[in-house]
Amino acid sequence: MNTEDCNKQGYYILNSTNLLVKYLYAHLLFLLFMSLFRLSFFLYYNPLESLQGFYLDIFNAFMLGFRIDLTVIGYIQALPTILIIANYYIKKEYFFAVIQKISLYYLFIMYSITSLLLVSDFGFYSYFKEHINILFFGLLDDDTRALAVTIWQNYNVVAITLIAAVYFSFLYWTIKRIFLLKKKLSQPFLTKKYVIPFFLILITLNFLAIRGTFGMYPLGKMIPNISTNEFINQVSQNGVRAFASAYSYRKKYLEKEYDLIKKTGFKNNIEKAFEIYKATDQIDRKNLLNNITFTTKENLEEYNVVVIIVESFGLPIIKYSDETFNLLGDLKSHFQEDLLFTECISSANGTILNLQSLLLNIPYLPNSFALSQSIHKQTSFTYSPAFLYTQNGYETSFIYGGDLTWRDLGSFIKFQGYKNLEGKTHIFNNIQHFDSYDYFHPWGIHDEFLYQHIFNKLKSANQKQFIMALTTNNHPPYNIPKQYHENLPKLTPELEDIITGDKHLAKERFASFQYALHSLSNFLDKLKSSPLKDNTIVVVTADDHTVDGIMKYHDRALFQSKNIPLYFYLPAKLKNTLNPDLQAPASHKDIFPTLYNLTLNKQKFIAIGNNLFDTDSKKIGFNGGNMIVHTPKGTKQLKSLEEKTEDEDLLYYKASLAISEYLLNQF
């Protein structure tokens, strides 16, 4: 090789290595930013009273987090690594010039997307106490205008926009400065014979950065726990990997790869699931659905049935209600007079998924998506509540305080046996109007008007009514009507200690919470003061417990994070015949088996849940969002659907999930 060729060879080696060094500088700075962001996450959401005994765990969480951040950088660097190697072999000036030019924009775009996902994850955690999961895609499907109003009212959008503009400007300026740096290497440190080994090492290091570990599973797929404290374990994760994992679940679902029967270990052996569920091997193997088919007793009395789902009505915060923090108000007397199951947990995390569990009378299937936005949106699940009540002479209505276009809800529910579908506009058109009243908020109509509509419907009905209703207050941006003049709840020192995050926003949240409960209480007062009290059953529960996102617990945190009320108003002649255990564990799946046995006469029905008023039935609650099982013995949790377990309750839960999917597959 002559001197000219050697110089040319050295020139391209020098170009490639200098460009690689610039990428390295940029990545190190961005890794520092990601670590600082993780520190902000830790300081903002930390629920620990004391860090004593957790210092090593916290250090390990940050080190693990750094490795997870490095996997993100590894993916970002993959394309530049290929281009840098290609540059050496192509040996064209214009090609190197193009790489130099696009590197600035490529890194700016990649870092910007990463930053947006980190911030989105931060906000998502404030509501769900989890990093981004499949519910994130549900939020993207929400009412765009209402989301915009929520963000505008709850956050200082102008300040956030300015901060974002400054941040992205600084990010662009920093990357540009790095790529404008003079060559850091003036002489090539590699001779030709070492170039190929160097590139092989470079590819290997990039691969290891992406994989994050020498272990069997890539770090992004299997993030180990490093502490007995769940929050510290959460610190390691970042929004990008959480988003990627959630997207993978969504993609599999959309490609119809979701197979819960397989995941729970009952593939080609579904009969075993029914044996576990029935606690016997003496099952009907010819028609497996007969094993979850029951018959109600003789019920000759006729009752209206009203099931109300109150937005975000978590129970743990209620114990702090007093004269200062007057959250519960007059609803307290109803809870004391009637039947309140205090050990109930929500089926899922998120309104649409909990509503779906109630509509179809099944547990929430972990990592599944809303059926209203799936290939099943026009499937009639004819075993479900509205069909049964229609068969028994009821007029059936679904009443939602918002728009029925939300999550394609109306399109789905019209196939589920409801005669009447009524949203905010229908409610508004069928109530008494007053001048200067404030009727609407960004997500729908204020709760008091929804209850007024329900009462009017019951009062004017000429046949038995089955009504399921979902409220919309107690939801960001936490608006209350201007005509509401109650003494708003004030944060006490005790509450200041357990509430995390923005205290001003927490006060707005609790004002909306109080209004929602006040509206419910007024409805119950009105119903109990009318003839309807003798022929109407009212069930009140919640979709989820979003105060969990800003609340610390002193005990039973796993249970309390999902704890919602399950309240029954029963006419006196019916209530006096019952003696239920109000401390019995429960979840949404148990509501309709209980109601069927109170209201339907010798009716066959399919159910996974149990009759709460039957002293001999199994009492157990399921939350599929976190795979939590609440039992009389305590609260348990599956780490994954594939987890092998000998625990009787966890096996019962897995079997119930497999049976639920088997049931849905029949339609």
CSV table of C-alpha atoms in Angstrom, one decimal, residues 30 97 203 256 302 559 626:
chain,number,residue,atom,x,y,z
A,30,PHE,CA,-28.2,12.5,28.1
A,97,ALA,CA,-20.9,14.8,5.1
A,203,ILE,CA,-21.0,-3.9,17.5
A,256,LYS,CA,-55.0,-11.7,18.0
A,302,GLU,CA,-90.5,-7.3,42.0
A,559,PHE,CA,-55.3,-4.0,49.3
A,626,ASN,CA,-52.1,-5.8,39.2
